[in-house]
Coordinates of C-alpha atoms and ligand atoms in Angstrom, one line a residue:
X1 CA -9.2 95.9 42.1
X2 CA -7.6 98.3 39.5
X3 CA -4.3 98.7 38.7
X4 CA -2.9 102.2 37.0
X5 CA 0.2 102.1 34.9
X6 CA 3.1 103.4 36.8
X7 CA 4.7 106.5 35.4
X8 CA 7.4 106.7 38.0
X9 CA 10.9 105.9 37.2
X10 CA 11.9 102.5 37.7
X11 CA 14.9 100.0 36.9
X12 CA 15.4 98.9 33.4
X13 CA 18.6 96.7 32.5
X14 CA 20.8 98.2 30.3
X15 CA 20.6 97.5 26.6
X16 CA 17.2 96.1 26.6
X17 CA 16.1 94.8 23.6
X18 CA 12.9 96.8 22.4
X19 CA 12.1 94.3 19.4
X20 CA 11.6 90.4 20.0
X21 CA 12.5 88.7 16.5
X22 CA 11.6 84.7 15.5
X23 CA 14.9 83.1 15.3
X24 CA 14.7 80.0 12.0
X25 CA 17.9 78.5 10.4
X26 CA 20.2 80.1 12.3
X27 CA 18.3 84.1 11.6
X28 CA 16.5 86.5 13.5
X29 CA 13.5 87.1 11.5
X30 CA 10.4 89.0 11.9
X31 CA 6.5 87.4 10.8
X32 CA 6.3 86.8 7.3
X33 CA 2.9 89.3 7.8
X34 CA 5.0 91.8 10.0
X35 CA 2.1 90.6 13.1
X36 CA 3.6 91.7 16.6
X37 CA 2.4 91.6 19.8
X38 CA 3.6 94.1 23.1
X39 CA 5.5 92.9 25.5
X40 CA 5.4 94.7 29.2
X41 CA 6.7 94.9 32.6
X42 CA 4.8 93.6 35.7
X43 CA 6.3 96.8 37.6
X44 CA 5.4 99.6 35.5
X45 CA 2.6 97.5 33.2
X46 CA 3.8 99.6 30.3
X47 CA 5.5 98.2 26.7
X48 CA 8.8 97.8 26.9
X49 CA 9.2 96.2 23.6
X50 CA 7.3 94.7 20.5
X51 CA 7.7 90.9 19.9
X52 CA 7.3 89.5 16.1
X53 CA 3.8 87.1 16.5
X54 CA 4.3 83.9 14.7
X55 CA 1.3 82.7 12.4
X56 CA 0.7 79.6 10.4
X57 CA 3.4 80.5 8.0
X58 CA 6.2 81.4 10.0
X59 CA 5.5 78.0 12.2
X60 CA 5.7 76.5 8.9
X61 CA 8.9 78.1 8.1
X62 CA 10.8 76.9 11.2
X63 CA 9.2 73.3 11.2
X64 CA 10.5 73.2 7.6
X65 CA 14.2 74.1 8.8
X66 CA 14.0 71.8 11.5
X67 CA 12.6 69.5 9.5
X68 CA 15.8 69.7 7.4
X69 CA 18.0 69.4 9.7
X70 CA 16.8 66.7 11.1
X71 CA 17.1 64.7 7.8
X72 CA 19.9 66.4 6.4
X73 CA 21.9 68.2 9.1
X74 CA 24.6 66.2 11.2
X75 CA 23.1 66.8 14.6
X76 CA 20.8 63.9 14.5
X77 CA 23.6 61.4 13.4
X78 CA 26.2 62.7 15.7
X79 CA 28.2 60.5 18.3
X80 CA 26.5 61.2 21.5
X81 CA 30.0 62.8 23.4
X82 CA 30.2 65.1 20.1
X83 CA 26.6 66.1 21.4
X84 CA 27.6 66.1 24.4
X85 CA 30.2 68.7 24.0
X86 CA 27.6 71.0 23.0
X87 CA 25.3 70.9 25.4
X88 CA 28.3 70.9 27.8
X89 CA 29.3 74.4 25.8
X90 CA 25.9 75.4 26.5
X91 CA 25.9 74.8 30.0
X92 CA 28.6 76.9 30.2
X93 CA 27.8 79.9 28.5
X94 CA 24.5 79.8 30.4
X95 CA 26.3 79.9 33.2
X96 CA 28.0 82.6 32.0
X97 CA 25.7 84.7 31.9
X98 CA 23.8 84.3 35.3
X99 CA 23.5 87.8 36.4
X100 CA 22.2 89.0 33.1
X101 CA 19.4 86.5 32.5
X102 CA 18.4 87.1 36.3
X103 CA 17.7 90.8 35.5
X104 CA 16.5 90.1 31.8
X105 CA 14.0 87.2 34.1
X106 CA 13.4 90.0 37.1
X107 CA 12.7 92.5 34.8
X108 CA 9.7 90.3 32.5
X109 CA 8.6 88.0 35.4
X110 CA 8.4 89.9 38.3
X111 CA 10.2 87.3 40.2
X112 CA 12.3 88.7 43.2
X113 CA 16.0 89.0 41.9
X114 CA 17.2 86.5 44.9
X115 CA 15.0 83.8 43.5
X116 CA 15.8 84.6 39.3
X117 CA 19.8 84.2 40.6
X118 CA 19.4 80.5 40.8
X119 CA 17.5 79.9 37.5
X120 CA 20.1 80.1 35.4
X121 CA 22.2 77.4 37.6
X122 CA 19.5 74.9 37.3
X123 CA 19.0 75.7 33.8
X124 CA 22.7 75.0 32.9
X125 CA 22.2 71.8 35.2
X126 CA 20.3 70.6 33.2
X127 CA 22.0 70.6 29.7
X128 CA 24.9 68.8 32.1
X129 CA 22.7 66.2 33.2
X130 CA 21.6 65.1 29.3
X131 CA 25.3 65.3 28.1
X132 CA 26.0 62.9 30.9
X133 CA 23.1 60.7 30.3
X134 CA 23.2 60.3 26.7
X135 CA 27.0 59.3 27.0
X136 CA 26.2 56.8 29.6
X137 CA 22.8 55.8 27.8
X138 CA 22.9 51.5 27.0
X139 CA 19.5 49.9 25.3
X140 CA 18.8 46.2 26.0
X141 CA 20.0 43.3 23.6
X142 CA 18.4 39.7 24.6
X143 CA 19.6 36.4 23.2
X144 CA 16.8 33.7 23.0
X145 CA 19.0 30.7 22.4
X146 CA 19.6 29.2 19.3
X147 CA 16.7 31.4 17.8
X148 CA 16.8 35.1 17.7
X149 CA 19.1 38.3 19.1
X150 CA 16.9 41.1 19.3
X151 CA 18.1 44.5 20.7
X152 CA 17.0 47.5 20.5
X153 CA 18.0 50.4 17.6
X154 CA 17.2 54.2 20.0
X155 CA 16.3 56.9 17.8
X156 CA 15.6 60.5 17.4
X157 CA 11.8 61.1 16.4
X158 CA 12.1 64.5 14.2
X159 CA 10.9 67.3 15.0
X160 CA 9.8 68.4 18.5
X161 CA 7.8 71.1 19.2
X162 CA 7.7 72.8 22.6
X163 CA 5.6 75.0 24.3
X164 CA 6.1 76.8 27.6
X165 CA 4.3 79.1 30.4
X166 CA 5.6 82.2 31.6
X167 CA 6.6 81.3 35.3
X168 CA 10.6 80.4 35.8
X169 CA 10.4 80.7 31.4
X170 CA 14.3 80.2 30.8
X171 CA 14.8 77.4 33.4
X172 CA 11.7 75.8 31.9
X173 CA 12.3 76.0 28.6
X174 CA 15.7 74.4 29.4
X175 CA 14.0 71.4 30.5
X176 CA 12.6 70.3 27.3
X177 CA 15.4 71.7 25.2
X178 CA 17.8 69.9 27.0
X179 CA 16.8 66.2 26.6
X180 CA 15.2 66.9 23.1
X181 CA 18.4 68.2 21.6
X182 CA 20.6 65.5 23.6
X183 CA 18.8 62.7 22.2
X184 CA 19.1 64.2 18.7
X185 CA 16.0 65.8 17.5
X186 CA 15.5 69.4 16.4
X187 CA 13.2 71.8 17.9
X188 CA 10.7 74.5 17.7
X189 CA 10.2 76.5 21.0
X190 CA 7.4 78.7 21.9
X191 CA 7.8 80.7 24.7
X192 CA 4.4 82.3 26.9
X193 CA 3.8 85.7 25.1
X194 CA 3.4 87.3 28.6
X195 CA 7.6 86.8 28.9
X196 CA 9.6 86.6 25.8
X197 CA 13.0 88.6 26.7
X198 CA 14.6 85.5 28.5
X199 CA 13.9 83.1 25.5
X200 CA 15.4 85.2 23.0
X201 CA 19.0 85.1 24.7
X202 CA 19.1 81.0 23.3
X203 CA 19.8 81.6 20.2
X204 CA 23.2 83.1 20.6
X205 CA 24.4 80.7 23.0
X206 CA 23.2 78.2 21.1
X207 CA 24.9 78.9 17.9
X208 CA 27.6 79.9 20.1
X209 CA 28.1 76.6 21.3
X210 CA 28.2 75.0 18.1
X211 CA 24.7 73.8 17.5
X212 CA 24.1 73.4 13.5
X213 CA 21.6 75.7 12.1
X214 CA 18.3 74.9 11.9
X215 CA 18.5 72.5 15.1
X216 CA 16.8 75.1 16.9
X217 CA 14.2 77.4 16.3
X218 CA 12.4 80.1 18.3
X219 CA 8.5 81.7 16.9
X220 CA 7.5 84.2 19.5
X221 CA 4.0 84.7 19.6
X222 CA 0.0 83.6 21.2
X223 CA -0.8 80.3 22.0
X224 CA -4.1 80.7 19.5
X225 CA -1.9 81.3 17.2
X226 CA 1.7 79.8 17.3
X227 CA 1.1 77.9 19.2
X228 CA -2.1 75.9 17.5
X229 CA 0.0 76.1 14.5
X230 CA 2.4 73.9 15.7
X231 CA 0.3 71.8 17.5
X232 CA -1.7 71.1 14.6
X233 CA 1.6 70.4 12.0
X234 CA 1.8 67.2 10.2
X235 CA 5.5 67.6 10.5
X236 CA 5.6 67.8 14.5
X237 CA 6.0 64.0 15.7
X238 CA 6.3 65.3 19.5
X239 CA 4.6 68.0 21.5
X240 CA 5.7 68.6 25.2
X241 CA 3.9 71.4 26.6
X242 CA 3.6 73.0 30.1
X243 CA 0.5 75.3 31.3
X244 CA -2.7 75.3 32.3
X245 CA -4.7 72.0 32.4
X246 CA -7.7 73.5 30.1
X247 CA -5.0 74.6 28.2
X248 CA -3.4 71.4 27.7
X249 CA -6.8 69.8 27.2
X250 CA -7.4 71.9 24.0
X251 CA -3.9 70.6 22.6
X252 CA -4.6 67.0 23.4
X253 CA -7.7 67.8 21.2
X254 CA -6.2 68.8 18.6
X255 CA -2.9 66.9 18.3
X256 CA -5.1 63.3 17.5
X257 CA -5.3 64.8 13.9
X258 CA -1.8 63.5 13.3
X259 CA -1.5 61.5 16.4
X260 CA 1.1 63.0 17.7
X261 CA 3.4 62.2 21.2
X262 CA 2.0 64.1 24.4
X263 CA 4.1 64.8 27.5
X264 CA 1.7 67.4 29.4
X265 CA 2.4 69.3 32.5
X266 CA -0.2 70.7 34.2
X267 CA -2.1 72.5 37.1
X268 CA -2.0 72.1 40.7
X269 CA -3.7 72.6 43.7
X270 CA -1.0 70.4 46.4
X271 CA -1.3 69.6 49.2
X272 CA 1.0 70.4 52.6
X273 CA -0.4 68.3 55.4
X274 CA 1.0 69.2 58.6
X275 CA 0.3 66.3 61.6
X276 CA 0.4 67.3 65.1
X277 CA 3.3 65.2 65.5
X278 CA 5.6 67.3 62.7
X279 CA 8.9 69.2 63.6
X280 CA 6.0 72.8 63.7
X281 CA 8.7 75.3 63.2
X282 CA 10.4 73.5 60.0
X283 CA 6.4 72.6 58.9
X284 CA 5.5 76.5 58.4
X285 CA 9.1 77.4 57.2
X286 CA 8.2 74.9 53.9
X287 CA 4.7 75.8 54.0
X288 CA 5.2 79.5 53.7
X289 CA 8.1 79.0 51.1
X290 CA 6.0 76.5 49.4
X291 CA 3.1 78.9 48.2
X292 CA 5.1 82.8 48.6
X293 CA 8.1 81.5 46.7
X294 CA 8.9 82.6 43.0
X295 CA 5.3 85.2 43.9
X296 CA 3.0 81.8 44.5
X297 CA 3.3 81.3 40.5
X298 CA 4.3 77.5 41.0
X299 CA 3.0 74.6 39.0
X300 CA 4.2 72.8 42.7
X301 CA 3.5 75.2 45.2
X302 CA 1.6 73.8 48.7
X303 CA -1.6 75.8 48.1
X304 CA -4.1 73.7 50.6
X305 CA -2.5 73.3 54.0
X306 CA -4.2 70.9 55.9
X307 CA -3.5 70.9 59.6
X308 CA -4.3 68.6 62.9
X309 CA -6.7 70.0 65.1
X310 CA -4.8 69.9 67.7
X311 CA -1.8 72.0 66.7
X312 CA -4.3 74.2 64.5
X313 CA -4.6 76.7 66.5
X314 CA -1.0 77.6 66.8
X315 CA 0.0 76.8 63.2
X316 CA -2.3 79.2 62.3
X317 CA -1.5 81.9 64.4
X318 CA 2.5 81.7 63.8
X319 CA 1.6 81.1 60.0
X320 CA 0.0 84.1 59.6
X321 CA 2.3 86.5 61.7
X322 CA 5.5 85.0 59.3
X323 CA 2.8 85.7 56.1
X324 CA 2.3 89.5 57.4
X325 CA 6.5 89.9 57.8
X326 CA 7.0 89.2 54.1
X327 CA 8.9 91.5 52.2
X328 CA 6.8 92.7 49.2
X329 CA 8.2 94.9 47.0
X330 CA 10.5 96.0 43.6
X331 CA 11.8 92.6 42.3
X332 CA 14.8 93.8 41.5
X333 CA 15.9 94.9 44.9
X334 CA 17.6 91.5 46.7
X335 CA 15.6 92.0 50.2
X336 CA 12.2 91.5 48.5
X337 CA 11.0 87.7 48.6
X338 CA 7.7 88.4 46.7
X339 CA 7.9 90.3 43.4
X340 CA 4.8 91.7 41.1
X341 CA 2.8 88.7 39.6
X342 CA 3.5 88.8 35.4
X343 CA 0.9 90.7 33.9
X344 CA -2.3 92.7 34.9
X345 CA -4.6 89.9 33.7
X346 CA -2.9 87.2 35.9
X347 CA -3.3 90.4 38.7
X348 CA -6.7 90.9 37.9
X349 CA -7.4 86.8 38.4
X350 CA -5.7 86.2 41.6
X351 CA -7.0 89.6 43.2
X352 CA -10.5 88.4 42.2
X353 CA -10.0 85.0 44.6
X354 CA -8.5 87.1 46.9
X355 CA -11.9 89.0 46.7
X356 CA -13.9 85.3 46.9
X357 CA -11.7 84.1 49.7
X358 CA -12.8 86.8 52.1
X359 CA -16.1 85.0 51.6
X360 CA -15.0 81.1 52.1
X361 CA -12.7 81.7 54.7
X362 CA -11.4 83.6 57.4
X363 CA -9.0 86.1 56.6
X364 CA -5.3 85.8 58.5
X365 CA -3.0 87.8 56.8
X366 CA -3.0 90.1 52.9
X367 CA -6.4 90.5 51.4
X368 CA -4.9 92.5 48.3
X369 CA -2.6 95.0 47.4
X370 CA 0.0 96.5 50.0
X371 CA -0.6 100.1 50.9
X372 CA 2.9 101.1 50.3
X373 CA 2.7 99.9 46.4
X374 CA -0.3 101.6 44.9
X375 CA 1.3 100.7 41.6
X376 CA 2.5 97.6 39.4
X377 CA 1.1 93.9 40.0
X378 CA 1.4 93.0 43.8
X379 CA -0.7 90.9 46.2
X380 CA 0.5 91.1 49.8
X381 CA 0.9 87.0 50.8
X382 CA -2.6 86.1 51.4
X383 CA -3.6 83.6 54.3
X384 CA -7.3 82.4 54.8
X385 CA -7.7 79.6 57.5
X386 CA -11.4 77.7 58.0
X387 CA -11.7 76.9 54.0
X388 CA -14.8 74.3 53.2
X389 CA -13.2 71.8 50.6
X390 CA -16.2 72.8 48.5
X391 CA -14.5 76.2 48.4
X392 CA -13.6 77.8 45.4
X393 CA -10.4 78.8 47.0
X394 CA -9.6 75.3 47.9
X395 CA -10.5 73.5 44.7
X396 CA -9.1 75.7 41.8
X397 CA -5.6 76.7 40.8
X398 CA -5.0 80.5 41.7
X399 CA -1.5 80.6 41.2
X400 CA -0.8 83.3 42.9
X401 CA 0.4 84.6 46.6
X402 CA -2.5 83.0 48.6
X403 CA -3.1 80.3 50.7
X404 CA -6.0 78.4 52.1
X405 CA -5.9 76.4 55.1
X406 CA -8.3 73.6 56.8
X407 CA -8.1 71.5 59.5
X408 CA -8.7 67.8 60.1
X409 CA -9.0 65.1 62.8
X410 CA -8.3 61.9 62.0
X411 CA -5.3 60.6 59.1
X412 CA -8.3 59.4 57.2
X413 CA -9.7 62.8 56.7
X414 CA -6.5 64.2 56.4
X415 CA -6.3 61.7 53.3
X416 CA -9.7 62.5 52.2
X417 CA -9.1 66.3 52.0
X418 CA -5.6 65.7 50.6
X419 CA -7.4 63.9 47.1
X420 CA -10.5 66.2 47.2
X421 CA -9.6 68.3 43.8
X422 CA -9.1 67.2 40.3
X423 CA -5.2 68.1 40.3
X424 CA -2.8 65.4 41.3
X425 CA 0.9 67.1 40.9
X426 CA 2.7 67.6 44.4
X427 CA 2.4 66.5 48.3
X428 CA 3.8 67.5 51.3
X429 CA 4.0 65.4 54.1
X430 CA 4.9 66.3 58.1
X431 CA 4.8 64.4 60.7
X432 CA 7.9 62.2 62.4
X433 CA 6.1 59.0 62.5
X434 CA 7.6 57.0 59.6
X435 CA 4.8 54.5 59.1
X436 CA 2.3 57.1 58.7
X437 CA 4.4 59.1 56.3
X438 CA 4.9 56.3 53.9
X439 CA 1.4 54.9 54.1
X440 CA 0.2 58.3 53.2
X441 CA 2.4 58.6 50.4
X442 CA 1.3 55.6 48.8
X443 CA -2.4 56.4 49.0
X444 CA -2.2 60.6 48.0
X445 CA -3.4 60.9 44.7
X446 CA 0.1 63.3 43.2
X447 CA 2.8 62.4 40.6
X448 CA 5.2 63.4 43.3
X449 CA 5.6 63.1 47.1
X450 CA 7.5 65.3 50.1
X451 CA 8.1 63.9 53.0
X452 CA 9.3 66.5 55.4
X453 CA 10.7 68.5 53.3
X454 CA 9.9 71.5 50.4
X455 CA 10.6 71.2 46.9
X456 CA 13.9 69.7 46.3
X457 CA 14.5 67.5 43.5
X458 CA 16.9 65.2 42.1
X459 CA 16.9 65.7 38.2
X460 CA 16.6 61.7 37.8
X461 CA 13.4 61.1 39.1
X462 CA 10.1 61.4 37.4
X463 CA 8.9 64.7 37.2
X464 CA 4.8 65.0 36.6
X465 CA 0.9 64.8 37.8
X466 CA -1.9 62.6 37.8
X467 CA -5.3 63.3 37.3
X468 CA -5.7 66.4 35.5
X469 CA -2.0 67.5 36.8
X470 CA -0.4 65.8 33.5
X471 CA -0.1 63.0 31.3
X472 CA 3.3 61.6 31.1
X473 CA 6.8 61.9 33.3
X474 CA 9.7 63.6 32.3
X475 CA 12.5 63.7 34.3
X476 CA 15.9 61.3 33.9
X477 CA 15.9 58.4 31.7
X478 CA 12.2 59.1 31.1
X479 CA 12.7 62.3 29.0
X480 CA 14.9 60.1 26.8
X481 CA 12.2 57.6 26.4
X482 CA 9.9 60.5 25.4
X483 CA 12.3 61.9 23.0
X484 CA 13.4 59.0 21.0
X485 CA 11.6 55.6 19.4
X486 CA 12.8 52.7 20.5
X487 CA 12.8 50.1 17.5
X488 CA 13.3 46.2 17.9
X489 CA 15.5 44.6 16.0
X490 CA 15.2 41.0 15.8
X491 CA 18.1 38.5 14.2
X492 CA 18.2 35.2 12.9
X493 CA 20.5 32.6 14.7
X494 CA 21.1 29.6 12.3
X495 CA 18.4 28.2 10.1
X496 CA 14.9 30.4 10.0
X497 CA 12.0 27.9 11.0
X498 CA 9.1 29.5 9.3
X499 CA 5.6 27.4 8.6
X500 CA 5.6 27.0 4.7
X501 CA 2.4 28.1 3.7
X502 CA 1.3 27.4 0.3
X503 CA 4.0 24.2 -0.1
X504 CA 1.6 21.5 -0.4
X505 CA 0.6 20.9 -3.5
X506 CA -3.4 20.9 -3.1
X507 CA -4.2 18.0 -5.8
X508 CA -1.8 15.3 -4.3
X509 CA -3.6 12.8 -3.1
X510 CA -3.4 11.0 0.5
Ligands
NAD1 P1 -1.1 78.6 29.5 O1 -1.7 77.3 29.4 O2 -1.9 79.8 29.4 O3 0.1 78.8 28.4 C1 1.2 77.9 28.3 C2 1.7 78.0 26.9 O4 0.7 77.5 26.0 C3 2.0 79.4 26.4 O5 3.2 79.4 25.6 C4 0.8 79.7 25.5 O6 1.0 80.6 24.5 C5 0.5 78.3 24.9 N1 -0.9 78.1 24.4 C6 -2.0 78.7 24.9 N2 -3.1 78.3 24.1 C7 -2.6 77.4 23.2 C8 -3.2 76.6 22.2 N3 -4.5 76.6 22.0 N4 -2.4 75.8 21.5 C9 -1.1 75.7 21.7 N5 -0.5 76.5 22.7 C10 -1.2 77.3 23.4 O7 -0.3 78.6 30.9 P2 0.4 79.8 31.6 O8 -0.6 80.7 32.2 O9 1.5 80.3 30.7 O10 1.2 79.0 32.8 C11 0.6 78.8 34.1 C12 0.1 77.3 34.1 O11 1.2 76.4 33.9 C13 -0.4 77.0 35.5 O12 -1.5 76.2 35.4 C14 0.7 76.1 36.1 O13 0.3 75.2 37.1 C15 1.2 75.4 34.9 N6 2.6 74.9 35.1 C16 2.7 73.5 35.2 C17 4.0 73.0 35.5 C18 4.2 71.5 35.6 O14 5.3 71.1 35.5 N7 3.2 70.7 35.9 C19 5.1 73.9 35.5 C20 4.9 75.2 35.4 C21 3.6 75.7 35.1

């Protein structure tokens, strides 16, 4: 499938920036070198601006600020309400500024505007939920009596770097910023080079808000590049990086060097596993949400529906006619519930499973690009029933608007089918009988479990995948653990009983 740059008009936000710039020590800066990369649009798939591309020496440059301030500046040895206050400043301004960073995110995503709205909610969420946790944050002290106190000293690890994909870019980035500034550290972010724009709008609010220079840092620029530069720095305690799993391989690789601190989020290929005794109806509402939300591109989304035999028939058919009603089309405009997919290489790789699905399975609903949008990167929601679990389609991450769906016969194959890839991030789970749901959701091989429901989550609980879905939860009191060291300090009560060594005098005789 080809896709021809669109020379029609089309909307552009005002004031668009048309030069990306690194942001170290409280500056926008360009490369050292001058390097920059183009940045485009997923609806016209021409350059919109030029971003600076960070090499060696300009992620040397902002580890060596933050590196500064964390052993210099006051951010690590402030109270945690004084933190608190700026991250609560920060929530704030983010806030603030909703409707712009929805049509900044619209604009460099492709997401539908409807579905960009809500990023910058959770995004300031999540700067709230930090402040509040760090102020409320108690370590353990334990007496052993007449012998010891020991409790335990919490501290800020240095300098973390962070690295994050391109779908939902500001709300992700907001999860690692958030618990890695609350806790005290100091950062360097690297945005995915496919969508820049969003990232560059932290700076100001940061410095805004009263963050000391140098806390944060931004270098725009390729994963090859940037991003295995700071990977690879002795001076980068802690790496937590989102993407793809071969992706996160390669930086697991290379961060032994200098052993660093991993918290990885990865693939997926979930689950949604739809028994004959499930509420139907609110089973394909989730299931169709689940994989044509935020255009498929979802670490999370429900990609493999498995379904009973006997209600196959009809999920299938109802499925499909709800996947052909979907309204595909210019993210910007608020009816449209799946936008244009980021960038003509991540078209070109979903279209080309689109292309192997027609061969595994049996086409329902899509198959490709919508007549009515010869232009920019869209895939009409894509529905193949039948799929083999040896299928292509079924076992490998497309991340994109389609869908494969199987059936099954007994709970055991349902189970079976459910663990049959190497991801382990999400499960969905319908059926009404409560036994069954909770004996499935122990034995499903995923970091996190639906019952009943779509993804909706409670910023406490763990957030992350087994197998090759991630190493590591975030999420809650976990993301402080991640971010901080957690040294034991033990105390003397009374007299120290230690075993003299060396007291005897070796020529005394018996
Ligand atoms: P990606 O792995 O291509 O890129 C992610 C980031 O890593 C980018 O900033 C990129 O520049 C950088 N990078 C690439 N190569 C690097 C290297 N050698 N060293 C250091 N950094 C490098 O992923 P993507 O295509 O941007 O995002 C989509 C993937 O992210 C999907 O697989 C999706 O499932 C996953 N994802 C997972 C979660 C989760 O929480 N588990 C959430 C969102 C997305």
């Amino acid at each position: 499938m080809t896709i021809s740059p669109d020379t029609r008009t089309h909307y552009v936000p005002e004031d668009l920036p048309t030069h990306l710039q690194h942001y170290i020590d409280g500056e926008f800066v360009d490369s050292v070198g001058g390097a920059t990369f183009e940045v485009l649009d997923p609806v016209s798939n021409t350059t919109y601006a030029t971003a600076a591309a960070g090499q060696r020496e300009d992620i040397d440059a902002a580890v060596s600020a933050a590196r500064e301030a964390f052993s210099n500046g006051p951010w690590p040895r402030m109270k945690p309400r004084e933190r608190a206050r700026v991250l609560n400043r920060i929530a704030d301004a983010v806030e603030a500024q909703e409707s712009r960073l929805a049509e900044l995110e619209t604009f460099d995503t492709g997401l539908p505007i409807t579905q960009s709205r809500g990023q910058a909610l959770r995004a300031a969420e999540n700067f709230r939920f930090f402040a509040d946790l760090i102020v409320a944050q108690f370590d353990d002290a334990m007496k052993v009596p007449g012998a010891q106190i020991n409790y335990v000293n919490r501290k800020p690890i240095g300098v973390a770097g962070l690295i994050t994909p391109w779908n939902t870019p500001f709300m992700l980035e907001s999860w690692k910023l958030a618990p890695a500034l609350a806790t005290g550290n100091t950062v360097v972010l690297k945005p995915a080079e496919f969508t820049p724009l969003s990232a560059s709008l932290w700076a100001k609010i940061f410095k805004d808000a009263g963050l000391p220079d140098g806390v944060f840092n931004l270098v725009n620029g390729l994963g090859e590049e940037a991003g295995d530069a700071l990977v690879k720095h002795p001076d980068v305690p802690l790496i937590s990086f989102t993407g793809e799993t071969t992706t996160g391989q390669t930086i697991f690789r290379n961060a032994a060097e200098s052993l660093k601190g991993l918290s990885m989020e990865l693939g997926g290929k979930s689950p949604c596993v739809v028994f004959a005794d499930a509420d139907i109806d609110a089973a394909i509402d989730s299931a169709l949400f689940g994989v044509f939300s935020l255009n498929g591109e979802r670490c999370t989304a429900g990609s493999r529906i498995l379904v009973e035999r006997s209600v196959y028939a009809e999920f299938c058919e109802k499925y499909a006619a709800r996947a052909k009603t979907i309204v595909v089309g210019d993210p910007h405009d608020p009816l449209t519930e799946v936008g244009a997919l980021v960038h003509p290489e991540h078209f070109e790789k979903v279209a080309s499973y689109v292309e192997i699905g027609k061969t595994e399975g049996t086409l329902l609903a899509g198959g490709g690009r919508p007549d009515h949008l010869p232009h920019g990167n869209y895939i009409a929601p894509t529905v193949f029933a039948d799929v083999a679990p040896e299928a292509r389609i079924f076992q490998e991450e497309i991340f994109g608007p389609v869908v494969a769906i199987t059936p099954f016969d007994t709970d055991a194959e349902a189970l079976e089918l459910a663990n049959n890839t190497k991801y382990g991030l999400a499960a969905y789970i319908w059926t009404n009988d409560l036994t069954r749901a909770h004996t499935f959701a122990q034995s499903v091989e995923a970091g996190m479990v639906w019952l009943n429901s779509h993804n909706v989550r409670d910023l406490r609980t763990p957030f992350g995948g087994v197998k090759a879905s991630g190493l590591g939860h975030e999420g809650g009191y976990r993301s402080i653990d991640f971010y901080t060291d957690q040294q034991a300090v033990h105390i003397t009560l009374g007299t120290v009983h230690t075993p003299k060594f060396g007291a005897t005098d070796p020529t005394a005789t018996a």
